[in-house]
Amino acid sequence: MNNRTNSLEQAVVGEAMRCGADLAGIADAGALRRSPSYQMLPQLDHYDGVGTLHTKDKRFEEVAWPEEAASFVVICLAHSSQVPELDWWSADVSGGTEGNRRLIEITRCLAEWLADEHGIEASSIPYHIERGGVFLKDAAILAGLGCLGRNNMLITPEFGPRVRLRALALPVALAATGPSSFDPCEGCPEPCRDPCPEDAFGHRLYEPEVYGLEELPARSGVYDRTACNVRMEADKAQAGGLGTPGATVRWCRRCEFACVRGREE
Ligand code: B12
């Protein structure tokens, strides 16, 4: 946490951990609104992919958070490769995956504490951007939980990329707990990019001059979300579809598991 952090911020982070988070931090809503993903969003040709909800307007150029949101608590739940079932998607699990179900429980626990102990009415932020969700990796980076890696995922010091995220909006402006200077990717031979079955890191798609942005997907602008999504569609098809009762989708996590940071096996 930085110098400005006071006791309420510390108490919020501490309570998030008591509720079951493995990491937690606070991001400023103004900084998140200006973050790289929000700058890139209006410039994307289309916004689609596995799990995207189909609405009439496929371009989400407006931030659609609760109007009073002044800061966000970002919650991280570790998703070790030794507990892969946390990330398996099933229509029979509330929240889609066991990991997401737990994240929802943690934010509910924290929201109750904020209301009871501090009279702060927090709003649970949905996963989907098209339902008013926030870009969770940007929020986590601004909250000091890690940095953006060469596999285009949030890399934390403790668990590497093997975490999943959720956020709670607060109507009070708490001091941000980040960003941090942590950067394990500098000089790394990037083993995370090799195992991709769709070669999603194989060529440069985003140039700083075109997007007016130095902070590009996967750092150097090589991440191809369409190629990545092909694999995820295949994972879904292999399981018989997302909505099929009894079906379990095991998403590709090769770029995640190949990262050496925080690896426990
Ligand atoms: C849509 C989506 C997908 C789509 C498209 C992904 C994409 N990046 O475009 C598909 C279906 C392909 C997908 C795939 C996966 N996803 Co996904 N996905 C999402 C979702 C809903 C939104 C992401 C998005 O559209 N981002 C917008 C685009 C523009 O961002 P971007 O490509 O990442 O590039 C931006 C950032 O890199 C950022 N950035 C770059 N540098 C810097 C520097 C700073 C300082 C900052 C602040 C930001 C920043 O700016 C870039 C714009 O230039 C989020 C949940 C959420 N609400 O955020 C989960 C999420 C990102 N996915 C997640 C995961 C785990 C996966 C998969 C591993 C599959 C799986 N097992 O679930 C793969 C991995 C893909 C990869 N290597 O990036 C996790 C990531 C956790 C982590 N440790 O990072 C999230 C956060 C969901 C969660 N449950 O926690 N996903």
Short mmCIF file of C-alpha atoms and ligand atoms in Angstrom, two decimals:
data_model
loop_
_atom_site.label_atom_id
_atom_site.label_comp_id
_atom_site.label_asym_id
_atom_site.label_seq_id
_atom_site.Cartn_x
_atom_site.Cartn_y
_atom_site.Cartn_z
CA MET A 1 0.00 0.00 0.00
CA ASN A 2 1.22 3.53 -0.63
CA ASN A 3 1.78 6.27 1.96
CA ARG A 4 -1.69 7.74 1.62
CA THR A 5 -3.29 4.52 2.74
CA ASN A 6 -5.19 5.00 5.96
CA SER A 7 -6.90 2.71 8.41
CA LEU A 8 -10.21 2.37 6.51
CA GLU A 9 -8.38 1.15 3.39
CA GLN A 10 -6.40 -1.31 5.50
CA ALA A 11 -9.55 -2.48 7.24
CA VAL A 12 -11.34 -3.04 3.91
CA VAL A 13 -8.45 -5.10 2.52
CA GLY A 14 -8.17 -7.03 5.79
CA GLU A 15 -11.88 -7.81 5.84
CA ALA A 16 -11.77 -8.96 2.19
CA MET A 17 -9.08 -11.45 3.19
CA ARG A 18 -11.10 -12.57 6.21
CA CYS A 19 -14.04 -13.15 3.84
CA GLY A 20 -11.84 -15.54 1.81
CA ALA A 21 -9.92 -13.42 -0.72
CA ASP A 22 -6.32 -14.41 -1.42
CA LEU A 23 -5.45 -10.84 -2.43
CA ALA A 24 -7.40 -7.59 -2.38
CA GLY A 25 -6.80 -3.96 -3.23
CA ILE A 26 -8.48 -0.65 -4.04
CA ALA A 27 -8.60 1.15 -7.41
CA ASP A 28 -9.74 4.71 -8.05
CA ALA A 29 -12.79 4.93 -10.36
CA GLY A 30 -11.43 7.96 -12.26
CA ALA A 31 -8.14 6.20 -12.99
CA LEU A 32 -10.01 3.07 -14.10
CA ARG A 33 -12.19 5.12 -16.45
CA ARG A 34 -9.00 6.37 -18.15
CA SER A 35 -7.24 2.98 -18.14
CA PRO A 36 -5.89 1.30 -21.33
CA SER A 37 -8.79 -1.12 -21.84
CA TYR A 38 -11.30 1.74 -21.75
CA GLN A 39 -9.20 3.63 -24.27
CA MET A 40 -9.05 0.62 -26.54
CA LEU A 41 -12.69 -0.48 -26.27
CA PRO A 42 -14.24 2.07 -28.68
CA GLN A 43 -11.52 1.23 -31.19
CA LEU A 44 -12.25 -2.49 -31.37
CA ASP A 45 -13.99 -3.67 -34.56
CA HIS A 46 -16.34 -5.82 -32.56
CA TYR A 47 -16.70 -7.08 -29.03
CA ASP A 48 -17.59 -10.75 -28.91
CA GLY A 49 -16.33 -14.13 -27.78
CA VAL A 50 -17.20 -17.04 -25.50
CA GLY A 51 -19.49 -15.93 -22.68
CA THR A 52 -20.27 -12.50 -24.21
CA LEU A 53 -23.94 -11.71 -23.80
CA HIS A 54 -25.67 -10.77 -27.01
CA THR A 55 -27.32 -7.40 -26.78
CA LYS A 56 -28.52 -5.11 -29.56
CA ASP A 57 -25.52 -2.81 -29.22
CA LYS A 58 -22.29 -4.77 -29.50
CA ARG A 59 -20.08 -1.74 -28.86
CA PHE A 60 -19.81 -0.66 -25.26
CA GLU A 61 -18.31 2.76 -25.56
CA GLU A 62 -19.92 4.13 -22.43
CA VAL A 63 -18.87 3.21 -18.94
CA ALA A 64 -22.01 1.78 -17.33
CA TRP A 65 -21.12 1.52 -13.64
CA PRO A 66 -23.25 2.71 -10.75
CA GLU A 67 -23.17 6.53 -11.07
CA GLU A 68 -21.94 7.03 -7.52
CA ALA A 69 -18.94 4.65 -7.89
CA ALA A 70 -15.84 6.44 -6.59
CA SER A 71 -13.59 3.47 -5.93
CA PHE A 72 -13.50 -0.28 -6.51
CA VAL A 73 -12.40 -3.06 -4.22
CA VAL A 74 -10.75 -5.75 -6.37
CA ILE A 75 -10.88 -9.29 -5.06
CA CYS A 76 -8.49 -12.02 -6.19
CA LEU A 77 -9.04 -15.75 -5.68
CA ALA A 78 -6.10 -18.07 -6.38
CA HIS A 79 -6.78 -20.73 -9.03
CA SER A 80 -3.94 -23.19 -8.61
CA SER A 81 -3.26 -25.68 -11.38
CA GLN A 82 -3.67 -28.30 -8.67
CA VAL A 83 -7.32 -27.36 -8.20
CA PRO A 84 -8.37 -27.08 -11.87
CA GLU A 85 -12.04 -27.65 -11.10
CA LEU A 86 -12.30 -24.09 -9.71
CA ASP A 87 -12.22 -22.88 -13.34
CA TRP A 88 -14.48 -25.52 -14.92
CA TRP A 89 -17.66 -24.03 -16.31
CA SER A 90 -20.97 -25.75 -15.67
CA ALA A 91 -24.57 -24.64 -16.05
CA ASP A 92 -25.24 -26.49 -12.78
CA VAL A 93 -22.95 -24.20 -10.73
CA SER A 94 -24.26 -20.83 -9.60
CA GLY A 95 -21.91 -18.19 -11.07
CA GLY A 96 -20.78 -20.60 -13.83
CA THR A 97 -17.63 -21.85 -12.10
CA GLU A 98 -16.88 -22.84 -8.51
CA GLY A 99 -14.24 -20.07 -8.43
CA ASN A 100 -16.75 -17.44 -9.50
CA ARG A 101 -19.31 -18.75 -7.00
CA ARG A 102 -16.73 -18.25 -4.24
CA LEU A 103 -15.81 -14.78 -5.53
CA ILE A 104 -19.48 -13.78 -5.42
CA GLU A 105 -19.68 -15.06 -1.80
CA ILE A 106 -16.57 -13.08 -0.83
CA THR A 107 -17.92 -9.82 -2.29
CA ARG A 108 -21.28 -10.45 -0.57
CA CYS A 109 -19.51 -10.96 2.77
CA LEU A 110 -17.47 -7.78 2.31
CA ALA A 111 -20.52 -5.74 1.23
CA GLU A 112 -22.40 -6.81 4.38
CA TRP A 113 -19.49 -5.77 6.58
CA LEU A 114 -19.18 -2.38 4.82
CA ALA A 115 -22.90 -1.72 5.38
CA ASP A 116 -23.01 -2.96 8.99
CA GLU A 117 -19.75 -1.50 10.27
CA HIS A 118 -19.33 1.63 8.15
CA GLY A 119 -22.74 2.43 6.65
CA ILE A 120 -21.23 2.14 3.15
CA GLU A 121 -23.58 0.72 0.51
CA ALA A 122 -21.34 -1.18 -1.92
CA SER A 123 -22.59 -2.50 -5.29
CA SER A 124 -21.57 -5.86 -6.63
CA ILE A 125 -20.10 -5.45 -10.12
CA PRO A 126 -21.11 -8.07 -12.69
CA TYR A 127 -18.53 -10.09 -14.61
CA HIS A 128 -19.77 -9.04 -18.05
CA ILE A 129 -18.67 -5.67 -19.45
CA GLU A 130 -21.92 -5.51 -21.44
CA ARG A 131 -23.87 -5.70 -18.16
CA GLY A 132 -21.95 -2.86 -16.48
CA GLY A 133 -18.87 -4.85 -15.47
CA VAL A 134 -15.40 -3.31 -15.21
CA PHE A 135 -12.20 -4.38 -16.92
CA LEU A 136 -10.89 -6.42 -14.05
CA LYS A 137 -7.22 -6.71 -15.07
CA ASP A 138 -6.91 -2.92 -15.37
CA ALA A 139 -8.66 -2.52 -12.00
CA ALA A 140 -6.34 -5.08 -10.37
CA ILE A 141 -3.22 -3.39 -11.79
CA LEU A 142 -4.39 0.01 -10.54
CA ALA A 143 -5.05 -1.60 -7.15
CA GLY A 144 -1.42 -2.77 -7.03
CA LEU A 145 -2.15 -6.50 -7.22
CA GLY A 146 0.25 -7.15 -10.12
CA CYS A 147 1.14 -6.18 -13.68
CA LEU A 148 0.05 -7.13 -17.18
CA GLY A 149 2.05 -10.10 -18.45
CA ARG A 150 3.30 -11.26 -21.82
CA ASN A 151 0.42 -13.75 -21.87
CA ASN A 152 -1.99 -10.80 -21.57
CA MET A 153 -3.03 -11.84 -18.07
CA LEU A 154 -2.65 -10.15 -14.70
CA ILE A 155 0.54 -11.52 -13.09
CA THR A 156 0.58 -11.38 -9.30
CA PRO A 157 3.77 -11.79 -7.20
CA GLU A 158 2.13 -14.52 -5.12
CA PHE A 159 0.26 -16.70 -7.65
CA GLY A 160 1.47 -15.52 -11.06
CA PRO A 161 -1.50 -15.39 -13.45
CA ARG A 162 -3.33 -18.21 -11.63
CA VAL A 163 -6.02 -15.98 -10.10
CA ARG A 164 -9.58 -14.94 -10.93
CA LEU A 165 -11.07 -11.54 -10.17
CA ARG A 166 -14.22 -9.73 -9.11
CA ALA A 167 -15.00 -6.18 -7.99
CA LEU A 168 -17.23 -4.20 -5.66
CA ALA A 169 -18.03 -0.51 -6.32
CA LEU A 170 -17.97 1.90 -3.37
CA PRO A 171 -19.63 5.33 -3.27
CA VAL A 172 -16.69 6.68 -1.24
CA ALA A 173 -13.30 7.71 -2.60
CA LEU A 174 -10.82 5.49 -0.81
CA ALA A 175 -7.08 5.84 -1.48
CA ALA A 176 -5.83 3.47 -4.18
CA THR A 177 -3.47 0.71 -3.03
CA GLY A 178 -1.48 0.73 -6.29
CA PRO A 179 -0.12 0.57 -8.89
CA SER A 180 3.09 -1.24 -7.94
CA SER A 181 6.46 -1.52 -9.69
CA PHE A 182 6.33 -5.34 -9.76
CA ASP A 183 7.37 -6.64 -13.21
CA PRO A 184 8.61 -10.23 -13.59
CA CYS A 185 8.17 -10.18 -17.41
CA GLU A 186 11.03 -7.82 -18.10
CA GLY A 187 13.77 -10.04 -19.56
CA CYS A 188 11.68 -13.22 -19.26
CA PRO A 189 12.06 -15.62 -22.25
CA GLU A 190 8.22 -15.75 -22.34
CA PRO A 191 7.49 -19.49 -22.08
CA CYS A 192 3.84 -18.45 -21.72
CA ARG A 193 3.52 -17.69 -25.44
CA ASP A 194 4.82 -20.96 -26.89
CA PRO A 195 2.13 -23.49 -25.92
CA CYS A 196 -0.83 -21.62 -27.44
CA PRO A 197 -2.58 -24.12 -29.77
CA GLU A 198 -3.98 -21.24 -31.87
CA ASP A 199 -0.74 -19.23 -32.02
CA ALA A 200 -2.61 -16.28 -30.49
CA PHE A 201 0.70 -14.52 -29.72
CA GLY A 202 2.20 -15.15 -33.16
CA HIS A 203 1.94 -11.74 -34.79
CA ARG A 204 1.57 -8.09 -33.92
CA LEU A 205 -1.98 -6.77 -34.19
CA TYR A 206 -1.87 -3.53 -32.26
CA GLU A 207 0.51 -0.63 -32.89
CA PRO A 208 0.90 2.24 -30.40
CA GLU A 209 0.46 4.91 -33.11
CA VAL A 210 -2.77 3.40 -34.42
CA TYR A 211 -4.41 3.09 -31.00
CA GLY A 212 -2.78 6.11 -29.37
CA LEU A 213 -1.74 3.78 -26.57
CA GLU A 214 1.58 2.49 -25.22
CA GLU A 215 -0.08 -0.14 -23.01
CA LEU A 216 -1.06 -2.81 -25.49
CA PRO A 217 -2.58 -6.29 -25.14
CA ALA A 218 0.11 -8.77 -23.98
CA ARG A 219 2.40 -5.71 -23.64
CA SER A 220 3.70 -5.73 -27.21
CA GLY A 221 0.31 -5.85 -28.98
CA VAL A 222 0.58 -9.46 -30.12
CA TYR A 223 -2.46 -11.01 -28.40
CA ASP A 224 -5.12 -12.13 -30.90
CA ARG A 225 -8.39 -12.42 -29.02
CA THR A 226 -10.18 -13.95 -32.03
CA ALA A 227 -7.64 -16.78 -32.25
CA CYS A 228 -7.83 -17.33 -28.48
CA ASN A 229 -11.59 -17.46 -28.73
CA VAL A 230 -11.41 -20.20 -31.39
CA ARG A 231 -9.83 -22.47 -28.75
CA MET A 232 -12.45 -21.54 -26.18
CA GLU A 233 -15.25 -22.29 -28.65
CA ALA A 234 -13.62 -25.67 -29.26
CA ASP A 235 -13.44 -26.33 -25.50
CA LYS A 236 -17.12 -25.49 -25.25
CA ALA A 237 -18.09 -27.71 -28.18
CA GLN A 238 -16.07 -30.60 -26.77
CA ALA A 239 -18.10 -30.43 -23.57
CA GLY A 240 -21.40 -30.31 -25.48
CA GLY A 241 -22.13 -26.57 -25.02
CA LEU A 242 -22.40 -24.08 -22.15
CA GLY A 243 -26.06 -24.57 -21.37
CA THR A 244 -26.16 -28.37 -21.38
CA PRO A 245 -27.02 -29.75 -17.91
CA GLY A 246 -24.23 -32.02 -16.68
CA ALA A 247 -21.68 -30.68 -19.18
CA THR A 248 -18.39 -29.36 -17.77
CA VAL A 249 -16.21 -27.06 -19.89
CA ARG A 250 -12.48 -27.18 -19.16
CA TRP A 251 -11.11 -23.98 -20.64
CA CYS A 252 -7.68 -23.83 -22.22
CA ARG A 253 -5.21 -22.41 -19.68
CA ARG A 254 -1.91 -23.21 -21.40
CA CYS A 255 -0.61 -19.62 -21.47
CA GLU A 256 -1.52 -19.32 -17.79
CA PHE A 257 0.06 -22.57 -16.56
CA ALA A 258 3.27 -21.99 -18.56
CA CYS A 259 4.08 -18.80 -16.60
CA VAL A 260 6.86 -19.58 -14.12
CA ARG A 261 5.87 -16.85 -11.66
CA GLY A 262 4.24 -18.17 -8.48
CA ARG A 263 4.18 -21.73 -9.80
CA GLU A 264 3.77 -24.20 -6.97
CA GLU A 265 4.34 -27.51 -8.80
C1 B12 B 1 -13.95 -10.95 -22.91
C2 B12 B 1 -13.00 -11.79 -22.08
C3 B12 B 1 -12.31 -12.82 -22.73
C4 B12 B 1 -12.35 -12.99 -24.24
C5 B12 B 1 -11.44 -11.95 -24.91
C6 B12 B 1 -10.17 -11.66 -24.11
C7 B12 B 1 -9.50 -10.29 -24.43
N1 B12 B 1 -8.47 -9.97 -23.70
O1 B12 B 1 -9.89 -9.56 -25.28
C8 B12 B 1 -11.86 -14.48 -24.41
C9 B12 B 1 -13.10 -15.35 -24.42
C10 B12 B 1 -11.03 -14.78 -25.62
C11 B12 B 1 -11.09 -14.65 -23.08
C12 B12 B 1 -10.08 -15.57 -22.91
C13 B12 B 1 -9.46 -15.80 -21.68
N2 B12 B 1 -9.80 -15.29 -20.50
CO1 B12 B 1 -11.02 -13.78 -20.28
N3 B12 B 1 -12.11 -12.29 -19.92
C14 B12 B 1 -12.83 -11.54 -20.69
C15 B12 B 1 -13.45 -10.39 -19.87
C16 B12 B 1 -14.95 -10.66 -19.70
C17 B12 B 1 -13.20 -9.01 -20.51
C18 B12 B 1 -11.78 -8.83 -21.07
C19 B12 B 1 -11.72 -7.77 -22.15
O2 B12 B 1 -12.53 -7.71 -23.04
N4 B12 B 1 -10.76 -6.89 -22.11
C20 B12 B 1 -10.66 -5.79 -23.06
C21 B12 B 1 -9.45 -5.92 -23.97
C22 B12 B 1 -9.32 -4.65 -24.81
O3 B12 B 1 -8.36 -6.03 -23.09
P1 B12 B 1 -7.00 -6.81 -23.37
O4 B12 B 1 -6.97 -7.57 -24.61
O5 B12 B 1 -6.73 -7.58 -22.12
O6 B12 B 1 -5.94 -5.61 -23.49
C23 B12 B 1 -5.89 -4.58 -22.51
C24 B12 B 1 -5.08 -4.90 -21.24
O7 B12 B 1 -4.02 -5.72 -21.54
C25 B12 B 1 -4.70 -3.49 -20.76
N5 B12 B 1 -3.31 -3.16 -20.42
C26 B12 B 1 -2.18 -3.39 -21.13
N6 B12 B 1 -1.13 -2.84 -20.49
C27 B12 B 1 -1.59 -2.26 -19.38
C28 B12 B 1 -0.92 -1.54 -18.40
C29 B12 B 1 -1.65 -0.98 -17.35
C30 B12 B 1 -0.94 -0.18 -16.31
C31 B12 B 1 -3.07 -1.18 -17.27
C32 B12 B 1 -3.87 -0.59 -16.14
C33 B12 B 1 -3.73 -1.93 -18.27
C34 B12 B 1 -2.97 -2.45 -19.31
O8 B12 B 1 -4.96 -2.63 -21.85
C35 B12 B 1 -5.11 -3.41 -23.03
C36 B12 B 1 -5.63 -2.56 -24.09
O9 B12 B 1 -4.51 -2.16 -24.73
C37 B12 B 1 -12.65 -10.48 -18.52
C38 B12 B 1 -13.48 -10.17 -17.26
C39 B12 B 1 -13.58 -8.67 -17.02
N7 B12 B 1 -14.76 -8.23 -16.66
O10 B12 B 1 -12.59 -7.96 -17.15
C40 B12 B 1 -12.12 -11.94 -18.51
C41 B12 B 1 -10.73 -12.21 -17.95
C42 B12 B 1 -9.76 -11.17 -18.49
N8 B12 B 1 -10.41 -13.51 -18.54
C43 B12 B 1 -9.74 -14.29 -17.77
C44 B12 B 1 -9.22 -15.58 -18.15
C45 B12 B 1 -8.67 -16.43 -17.02
C46 B12 B 1 -9.22 -16.00 -19.48
C47 B12 B 1 -8.60 -17.28 -20.08
C48 B12 B 1 -7.33 -17.85 -19.41
C49 B12 B 1 -9.64 -18.40 -20.22
C50 B12 B 1 -10.15 -18.97 -18.93
N9 B12 B 1 -9.64 -20.10 -18.49
O11 B12 B 1 -11.00 -18.38 -18.32
C51 B12 B 1 -8.31 -16.77 -21.52
C52 B12 B 1 -6.95 -16.03 -21.54
C53 B12 B 1 -6.80 -15.04 -22.60
C54 B12 B 1 -5.54 -14.17 -22.50
N10 B12 B 1 -4.36 -14.76 -22.55
O12 B12 B 1 -5.69 -12.95 -22.39
C55 B12 B 1 -9.48 -13.63 -16.40
C56 B12 B 1 -8.03 -13.14 -16.31
C57 B12 B 1 -7.36 -13.42 -14.96
C58 B12 B 1 -5.92 -12.93 -15.01
N11 B12 B 1 -5.08 -13.50 -14.16
O13 B12 B 1 -5.57 -12.07 -15.79
C59 B12 B 1 -10.57 -12.48 -16.41
C60 B12 B 1 -10.17 -11.23 -15.64
C61 B12 B 1 -11.86 -13.08 -15.81
C62 B12 B 1 -11.77 -13.56 -14.39
N12 B12 B 1 -12.61 -14.51 -14.10
O14 B12 B 1 -11.03 -13.18 -13.54
N13 B12 B 1 -11.51 -13.76 -22.14
#
